[in-house]
């Protein structure tokens, strides 16, 4: 039932996973790619569900699916951390990433649900699987359900706003 769920809720066009020559995957397939290596499934307040994972054989690119099940029409969000392939390799501390956030319902950038920013903050406060380096989210793009991208400050979405103690 997971694939049909993704296909129903994640329909916006996307242009960060794939390329112009070979084409871009549908958002539902992209979301599946970004959680294909499972990480965690968490619940908050008996209402919010967070599923995290990463791309098979490349865990610096990772995804999060977040659901608010306390509404008549559930709010579903897919967030992806995508490596900016420039000066640094993903294992270097100053490598940079873009956070892409897609929602099945319009989100107002000035009123992002607190539970969503909390989940993104918690997720970005941990390094990807197999690494000890926290990812530096340089850019954030809030994508409307019609595919329109809206640049937003990463902290507005909760990215890199907390750090976890060393264990």
Coordinates of C-alpha atoms in Angstrom, one line a residue:
X1 CA 0.0 0.0 0.0
X2 CA 3.0 2.3 0.3
X3 CA 3.5 2.9 -3.4
X4 CA -0.2 3.8 -4.0
X5 CA 0.0 6.1 -1.0
X6 CA 3.0 7.9 -2.5
X7 CA 1.4 8.1 -5.9
X8 CA -1.8 9.6 -4.4
X9 CA -0.1 12.2 -2.1
X10 CA 3.1 13.2 -4.0
X11 CA 2.1 14.5 -7.4
X12 CA 4.0 17.7 -7.8
X13 CA 6.5 18.0 -10.6
X14 CA 10.1 17.9 -9.5
X15 CA 13.4 18.8 -11.2
X16 CA 16.1 18.0 -8.7
X17 CA 16.2 14.2 -9.1
X18 CA 17.2 13.2 -12.7
X19 CA 18.3 15.5 -15.5
X20 CA 16.9 17.4 -18.4
X21 CA 18.3 15.0 -21.0
X22 CA 17.0 11.7 -19.5
X23 CA 14.0 13.2 -17.7
X24 CA 13.0 13.6 -14.1
X25 CA 11.2 10.9 -12.1
X26 CA 7.7 11.5 -10.8
X27 CA 7.7 12.8 -7.2
X28 CA 6.3 9.5 -5.8
X29 CA 9.2 7.5 -7.3
X30 CA 11.7 10.1 -6.1
X31 CA 10.3 9.9 -2.5
X32 CA 10.6 6.1 -2.7
X33 CA 14.2 6.4 -3.8
X34 CA 15.0 8.8 -0.9
X35 CA 13.7 6.4 1.7
X36 CA 14.7 3.1 0.0
X37 CA 17.2 2.4 2.7
X38 CA 15.1 2.6 5.9
X39 CA 16.2 4.6 8.9
X40 CA 13.6 5.4 11.5
X41 CA 9.8 5.5 12.0
X42 CA 8.8 7.9 14.7
X43 CA 5.4 9.2 16.1
X44 CA 4.8 12.4 17.9
X45 CA 1.7 13.3 20.0
X46 CA -0.2 10.3 18.6
X47 CA -0.8 12.4 15.5
X48 CA 2.4 12.9 13.5
X49 CA 4.3 10.2 11.7
X50 CA 7.9 10.6 10.5
X51 CA 9.6 8.1 8.2
X52 CA 13.3 8.6 7.3
X53 CA 15.7 6.8 5.1
X54 CA 18.3 7.4 2.4
X55 CA 19.1 6.7 -1.2
X56 CA 20.4 3.2 -1.9
X57 CA 24.2 3.2 -2.1
X58 CA 24.4 7.0 -1.4
X59 CA 23.2 7.8 2.1
X60 CA 24.2 11.5 2.0
X61 CA 21.1 11.9 -0.1
X62 CA 18.3 11.2 2.3
X63 CA 14.6 11.6 2.7
X64 CA 11.8 12.1 5.2
X65 CA 8.1 11.5 4.8
X66 CA 6.0 13.4 7.4
X67 CA 2.3 13.0 8.0
X68 CA -0.2 14.9 10.0
X69 CA -2.9 12.4 10.6
X70 CA -5.0 14.7 12.8
X71 CA -6.8 16.4 9.9
X72 CA -9.8 15.2 7.8
X73 CA -7.4 15.3 4.8
X74 CA -4.0 14.3 6.0
X75 CA -1.1 16.7 5.4
X76 CA 1.7 14.7 3.7
X77 CA 5.2 16.2 3.3
X78 CA 8.2 14.7 1.5
X79 CA 11.5 16.3 2.3
X80 CA 14.8 15.5 0.6
X81 CA 18.4 16.4 1.4
X82 CA 20.3 16.6 -1.8
X83 CA 24.1 17.0 -2.0
X84 CA 25.3 20.1 -3.9
X85 CA 28.0 18.6 -6.1
X86 CA 30.6 21.4 -6.0
X87 CA 33.8 21.8 -4.1
X88 CA 33.4 19.2 -1.3
X89 CA 32.7 15.5 -1.2
X90 CA 29.8 14.4 1.1
X91 CA 32.3 13.1 3.7
X92 CA 33.9 16.5 4.2
X93 CA 32.5 18.7 7.0
X94 CA 31.7 21.7 4.8
X95 CA 29.9 19.9 2.1
X96 CA 26.6 21.7 1.3
X97 CA 23.1 20.4 0.7
X98 CA 19.8 21.6 -0.5
X99 CA 16.6 20.8 1.4
X100 CA 13.6 20.2 -0.9
X101 CA 10.2 20.2 0.7
X102 CA 7.1 19.0 -1.1
X103 CA 3.6 19.0 0.3
X104 CA 0.3 17.6 -0.9
X105 CA -1.4 20.8 0.4
X106 CA -0.3 24.4 0.1
X107 CA 2.0 25.5 2.9
X108 CA 2.4 29.2 3.9
X109 CA 6.1 29.8 4.4
X110 CA 5.3 32.1 7.3
X111 CA 3.2 29.4 9.0
X112 CA 5.0 26.1 8.7
X113 CA 3.4 23.6 11.1
X114 CA 5.5 23.5 14.3
X115 CA 5.4 19.7 14.4
X116 CA 6.9 19.6 10.9
X117 CA 9.7 22.0 11.7
X118 CA 10.4 19.9 14.9
X119 CA 10.7 16.8 12.8
X120 CA 13.0 18.4 10.2
X121 CA 15.1 19.9 13.1
X122 CA 15.4 16.5 14.7
X123 CA 16.2 14.8 11.4
X124 CA 18.9 17.3 10.3
X125 CA 20.5 17.2 13.8
X126 CA 21.7 13.7 13.0
X127 CA 24.3 12.7 10.4
X128 CA 23.4 10.4 7.6
X129 CA 23.8 6.7 8.2
X130 CA 27.5 5.6 8.2
X131 CA 28.7 9.2 8.8
X132 CA 29.6 11.4 11.8
X133 CA 29.4 14.6 9.8
X134 CA 26.3 16.8 10.2
X135 CA 25.0 18.0 6.8
X136 CA 25.1 21.7 6.2
X137 CA 21.8 22.7 4.6
X138 CA 22.8 25.7 2.5
X139 CA 19.5 26.1 0.5
X140 CA 15.9 25.2 1.1
X141 CA 13.1 25.1 -1.5
X142 CA 9.5 24.8 -0.5
X143 CA 7.7 23.4 -3.5
X144 CA 4.0 24.1 -3.9
X145 CA 1.6 21.3 -4.9
X146 CA 1.7 22.6 -8.5
X147 CA 5.5 22.3 -8.6
X148 CA 6.3 26.0 -8.1
X149 CA 9.5 26.3 -6.1
X150 CA 9.8 28.9 -3.4
X151 CA 13.3 29.5 -1.9
X152 CA 13.1 29.8 1.9
X153 CA 15.7 30.0 4.6
X154 CA 16.6 26.6 5.9
X155 CA 16.0 27.6 9.5
X156 CA 12.3 28.5 8.7
X157 CA 11.8 24.8 8.0
X158 CA 13.8 23.7 11.1
X159 CA 16.9 22.7 9.2
X160 CA 20.1 22.8 11.3
X161 CA 18.5 24.5 14.2
X162 CA 19.4 22.0 16.9
X163 CA 22.4 19.9 17.6
X164 CA 22.4 16.7 19.5
X165 CA 25.0 16.0 22.2
X166 CA 28.0 13.8 21.2
X167 CA 27.4 10.2 22.2

